[in-house]
Amino acid sequence: ARLREEVGRRGLQVSGGGVFGALHQADRWETDIADARKVAALVQAMGAAYLIYLPELYRDLDGNFVYAPELDRDDWDRLVTRVSEVGKIVRGEYGVSLVFHPHADSHVGTQDQVERFLADTDPASVPLCLDTGHIVYCGGDNLALIERFGERIGYVHLKQADPALLARVQSEGLGFAEAVRRGVMCEPPKGAPAMEPLLAALRRLGTDLFAIVEQDLYPCDP
């Protein structure tokens, strides 16, 4: 009720809600599914349609490694199996569509990881949230993903990264939080990818996509 009041008096609507999960961890299932159900219930109550599911990062806000940057086969299999299961649960119980968000400093971020993830997950229960800035940050190709996996894209974050700052981040081996503090995720249209060809490629899919123009600022000062 409080959320409905706050967004309503600003003339806004809720499109979805986000939640992180460490589904590759054997002992995290109960906690992660409880978190997903809590956010899905709020999304449903607000008349929204999407649960944006993000993999927990392997680096903390200080740049320290919490997990190894690569998953072994068992952990990868656990991740993709559980994401598919979460997607089935939130759709069946709340009528909400899970869309998976590849993320910098996570186990699903690079082009190879995203493609492997899409190959190993259930297409019916795990659409993709294409965050264009994170794909660029991780060295991926947005246009190639749209062309090859367009039917899997269910939601879009239109975002850009500053190529010059990104090169410095890579050369210094910085974590994502510090990179954001330095402004690597810039205000569109000042970075990459170029928006015109990206939007044209999305239009060619002929699907009704919800898109948010976004700039990562956390954990910067307000």
Short mmCIF file of C-alpha atoms in Angstrom, two decimals:
data_model
loop_
_atom_site.label_atom_id
_atom_site.label_comp_id
_atom_site.label_asym_id
_atom_site.label_seq_id
_atom_site.Cartn_x
_atom_site.Cartn_y
_atom_site.Cartn_z
CA ALA A 1 0.00 0.00 0.00
CA ARG A 2 2.83 2.40 0.82
CA LEU A 3 4.58 1.68 -2.48
CA ARG A 4 1.34 2.16 -4.43
CA GLU A 5 0.85 5.53 -2.74
CA GLU A 6 4.41 6.69 -3.35
CA VAL A 7 4.54 5.83 -7.05
CA GLY A 8 0.95 6.91 -7.65
CA ARG A 9 1.42 10.45 -6.39
CA ARG A 10 4.40 10.78 -8.74
CA GLY A 11 2.41 9.55 -11.73
CA LEU A 12 4.53 6.40 -11.97
CA GLN A 13 3.88 2.70 -12.35
CA VAL A 14 5.95 -0.31 -11.30
CA SER A 15 7.24 -2.45 -14.17
CA GLY A 16 8.94 -5.10 -12.07
CA GLY A 17 11.17 -5.80 -9.10
CA GLY A 18 14.75 -7.03 -8.83
CA VAL A 19 16.28 -9.69 -6.61
CA PHE A 20 19.75 -11.22 -6.32
CA GLY A 21 20.42 -14.90 -5.73
CA ALA A 22 23.44 -17.16 -5.25
CA LEU A 23 21.78 -20.19 -6.78
CA HIS A 24 25.12 -21.85 -7.50
CA GLN A 25 25.63 -22.24 -3.74
CA ALA A 26 24.34 -25.60 -2.49
CA ASP A 27 23.09 -24.16 0.81
CA ARG A 28 21.34 -21.05 -0.54
CA TRP A 29 18.20 -22.47 -2.16
CA GLU A 30 15.78 -21.90 0.73
CA THR A 31 16.97 -18.33 1.29
CA ASP A 32 17.02 -17.43 -2.39
CA ILE A 33 13.59 -18.85 -3.22
CA ALA A 34 12.10 -17.09 -0.18
CA ASP A 35 13.58 -13.78 -1.42
CA ALA A 36 12.25 -14.40 -4.93
CA ARG A 37 8.76 -15.17 -3.62
CA LYS A 38 8.75 -12.02 -1.48
CA VAL A 39 9.63 -9.75 -4.40
CA ALA A 40 7.32 -11.61 -6.80
CA ALA A 41 4.41 -11.11 -4.39
CA LEU A 42 5.11 -7.36 -4.29
CA VAL A 43 5.39 -7.22 -8.08
CA GLN A 44 2.05 -9.03 -8.39
CA ALA A 45 0.39 -6.72 -5.86
CA MET A 46 1.53 -3.70 -7.88
CA GLY A 47 0.04 -5.07 -11.09
CA ALA A 48 3.50 -5.46 -12.61
CA ALA A 49 4.75 -8.38 -14.67
CA TYR A 50 8.50 -8.92 -14.24
CA LEU A 51 10.93 -10.31 -11.69
CA ILE A 52 14.43 -9.23 -12.73
CA TYR A 53 16.71 -11.95 -11.39
CA LEU A 54 20.40 -11.12 -10.91
CA PRO A 55 23.27 -13.48 -10.07
CA GLU A 56 25.09 -12.62 -6.86
CA LEU A 57 28.42 -10.94 -7.59
CA TYR A 58 31.73 -12.66 -6.93
CA ARG A 59 33.28 -9.38 -5.70
CA ASP A 60 32.08 -7.19 -2.84
CA LEU A 61 31.83 -3.39 -2.76
CA ASP A 62 35.51 -3.15 -1.79
CA GLY A 63 36.63 -5.28 -4.73
CA ASN A 64 37.41 -8.37 -2.66
CA PHE A 65 36.59 -11.77 -4.15
CA VAL A 66 33.70 -13.48 -2.35
CA TYR A 67 33.54 -16.38 -4.81
CA ALA A 68 35.89 -17.68 -7.47
CA PRO A 69 35.24 -15.84 -10.77
CA GLU A 70 34.53 -19.11 -12.60
CA LEU A 71 32.11 -21.86 -11.58
CA ASP A 72 32.98 -25.52 -11.72
CA ARG A 73 30.65 -27.85 -13.60
CA ASP A 74 28.59 -28.85 -10.55
CA ASP A 75 28.01 -25.24 -9.46
CA TRP A 76 27.12 -24.20 -13.02
CA ASP A 77 24.62 -27.05 -13.35
CA ARG A 78 23.10 -26.08 -10.01
CA LEU A 79 22.80 -22.44 -11.12
CA VAL A 80 21.02 -23.12 -14.41
CA THR A 81 18.75 -25.79 -12.94
CA ARG A 82 17.67 -23.58 -10.05
CA VAL A 83 17.12 -20.47 -12.17
CA SER A 84 14.77 -22.47 -14.36
CA GLU A 85 12.97 -23.70 -11.25
CA VAL A 86 12.60 -20.18 -9.83
CA GLY A 87 11.14 -19.06 -13.15
CA LYS A 88 8.54 -21.83 -13.04
CA ILE A 89 7.64 -21.07 -9.41
CA VAL A 90 7.13 -17.32 -9.76
CA ARG A 91 5.10 -17.73 -12.94
CA GLY A 92 2.96 -20.50 -11.48
CA GLU A 93 2.37 -18.90 -8.07
CA TYR A 94 2.32 -15.18 -8.92
CA GLY A 95 1.81 -14.88 -12.67
CA VAL A 96 5.13 -13.02 -12.87
CA SER A 97 7.76 -13.56 -15.56
CA LEU A 98 11.35 -14.07 -14.41
CA VAL A 99 13.87 -12.33 -16.66
CA PHE A 100 17.53 -13.12 -15.97
CA HIS A 101 19.96 -10.21 -15.89
CA PRO A 102 23.62 -10.95 -16.80
CA HIS A 103 25.81 -8.75 -14.63
CA ALA A 104 29.37 -7.49 -14.36
CA ASP A 105 31.51 -9.33 -11.78
CA SER A 106 29.12 -12.28 -11.87
CA HIS A 107 29.28 -15.79 -13.26
CA VAL A 108 26.97 -14.84 -16.17
CA GLY A 109 28.44 -11.75 -17.78
CA THR A 110 30.72 -12.46 -20.72
CA GLN A 111 29.46 -13.34 -24.19
CA ASP A 112 30.45 -16.99 -23.79
CA GLN A 113 28.81 -17.21 -20.36
CA VAL A 114 25.56 -15.61 -21.55
CA GLU A 115 25.37 -17.90 -24.57
CA ARG A 116 26.11 -20.96 -22.42
CA PHE A 117 23.49 -19.85 -19.91
CA LEU A 118 20.84 -19.47 -22.60
CA ALA A 119 21.71 -22.89 -24.02
CA ASP A 120 21.46 -24.56 -20.59
CA THR A 121 18.27 -22.95 -19.22
CA ASP A 122 14.61 -23.55 -19.97
CA PRO A 123 13.47 -21.04 -22.65
CA ALA A 124 9.89 -21.14 -21.37
CA SER A 125 10.78 -20.10 -17.81
CA VAL A 126 13.99 -18.05 -18.22
CA PRO A 127 13.77 -15.12 -20.66
CA LEU A 128 16.72 -12.73 -20.78
CA CYS A 129 16.90 -9.21 -19.40
CA LEU A 130 19.31 -7.65 -21.89
CA ASP A 131 21.28 -5.00 -20.03
CA THR A 132 23.20 -3.37 -22.85
CA GLY A 133 25.71 -1.64 -20.57
CA HIS A 134 26.68 -4.78 -18.68
CA ILE A 135 27.12 -6.69 -21.93
CA VAL A 136 29.55 -4.01 -23.15
CA TYR A 137 31.28 -3.90 -19.76
CA CYS A 138 31.95 -7.64 -19.99
CA GLY A 139 33.21 -7.42 -23.59
CA GLY A 140 30.08 -8.83 -25.21
CA ASP A 141 28.20 -8.01 -28.39
CA ASN A 142 24.61 -6.82 -27.93
CA LEU A 143 23.74 -6.96 -31.61
CA ALA A 144 24.95 -10.55 -31.89
CA LEU A 145 22.85 -11.56 -28.90
CA ILE A 146 19.77 -9.90 -30.37
CA GLU A 147 20.35 -11.56 -33.73
CA ARG A 148 21.05 -15.04 -32.38
CA PHE A 149 18.81 -15.14 -29.31
CA GLY A 150 16.11 -12.59 -30.04
CA GLU A 151 13.33 -14.98 -29.03
CA ARG A 152 14.83 -15.20 -25.53
CA ILE A 153 14.85 -11.44 -24.87
CA GLY A 154 11.96 -10.51 -22.58
CA TYR A 155 13.03 -7.19 -21.06
CA VAL A 156 15.67 -4.55 -21.78
CA HIS A 157 17.84 -2.18 -19.78
CA LEU A 158 19.15 0.48 -22.18
CA LYS A 159 22.47 1.46 -20.65
CA GLN A 160 25.90 2.59 -21.79
CA ALA A 161 29.51 2.27 -20.64
CA ASP A 162 32.27 4.82 -21.19
CA PRO A 163 34.86 3.04 -23.41
CA ALA A 164 37.81 5.11 -22.17
CA LEU A 165 36.97 4.53 -18.52
CA LEU A 166 36.26 0.87 -19.21
CA ALA A 167 39.75 0.44 -20.67
CA ARG A 168 41.23 1.90 -17.47
CA VAL A 169 39.05 -0.34 -15.32
CA GLN A 170 40.30 -3.38 -17.21
CA SER A 171 43.95 -2.32 -17.13
CA GLU A 172 43.79 -1.69 -13.37
CA GLY A 173 41.78 -4.82 -12.63
CA LEU A 174 39.09 -2.90 -10.74
CA GLY A 175 35.94 -4.39 -9.33
CA PHE A 176 32.58 -3.27 -10.66
CA ALA A 177 31.67 -1.17 -7.62
CA GLU A 178 34.83 0.93 -7.93
CA ALA A 179 34.31 1.18 -11.68
CA VAL A 180 30.82 2.61 -11.10
CA ARG A 181 32.21 5.07 -8.56
CA ARG A 182 34.56 6.31 -11.27
CA GLY A 183 31.66 6.77 -13.69
CA VAL A 184 32.13 3.83 -16.04
CA MET A 185 28.37 3.57 -16.56
CA CYS A 186 27.71 6.91 -18.23
CA GLU A 187 24.56 8.81 -19.07
CA PRO A 188 23.21 7.88 -22.51
CA PRO A 189 24.05 8.75 -25.25
CA LYS A 190 27.67 9.39 -24.15
CA GLY A 191 29.00 5.81 -24.33
CA ALA A 192 28.65 2.40 -25.93
CA PRO A 193 26.76 0.64 -27.40
CA ALA A 194 25.37 3.07 -29.96
CA MET A 195 21.63 3.22 -29.38
CA GLU A 196 20.34 3.70 -32.95
CA PRO A 197 21.44 0.32 -34.38
CA LEU A 198 20.55 -1.38 -31.11
CA LEU A 199 16.98 -0.04 -31.13
CA ALA A 200 16.63 -0.91 -34.80
CA ALA A 201 17.69 -4.50 -34.08
CA LEU A 202 15.20 -4.76 -31.21
CA ARG A 203 12.41 -3.37 -33.40
CA ARG A 204 13.14 -6.02 -36.03
CA LEU A 205 12.29 -8.71 -33.48
CA GLY A 206 8.66 -7.65 -33.72
CA THR A 207 7.98 -8.37 -30.04
CA ASP A 208 6.47 -6.11 -27.39
CA LEU A 209 9.42 -5.34 -25.11
CA PHE A 210 9.49 -3.27 -21.95
CA ALA A 211 12.64 -1.15 -21.80
CA ILE A 212 14.10 1.06 -19.09
CA VAL A 213 16.68 3.75 -19.85
CA GLU A 214 19.09 3.34 -16.99
CA GLN A 215 22.39 4.51 -15.52
CA ASP A 216 24.17 2.55 -12.79
CA LEU A 217 25.05 4.82 -9.86
CA TYR A 218 25.10 2.52 -6.83
CA PRO A 219 27.25 2.63 -4.69
CA CYS A 220 27.92 6.31 -5.45
CA ASP A 221 26.84 9.07 -3.11
CA PRO A 222 23.30 10.29 -4.07
#
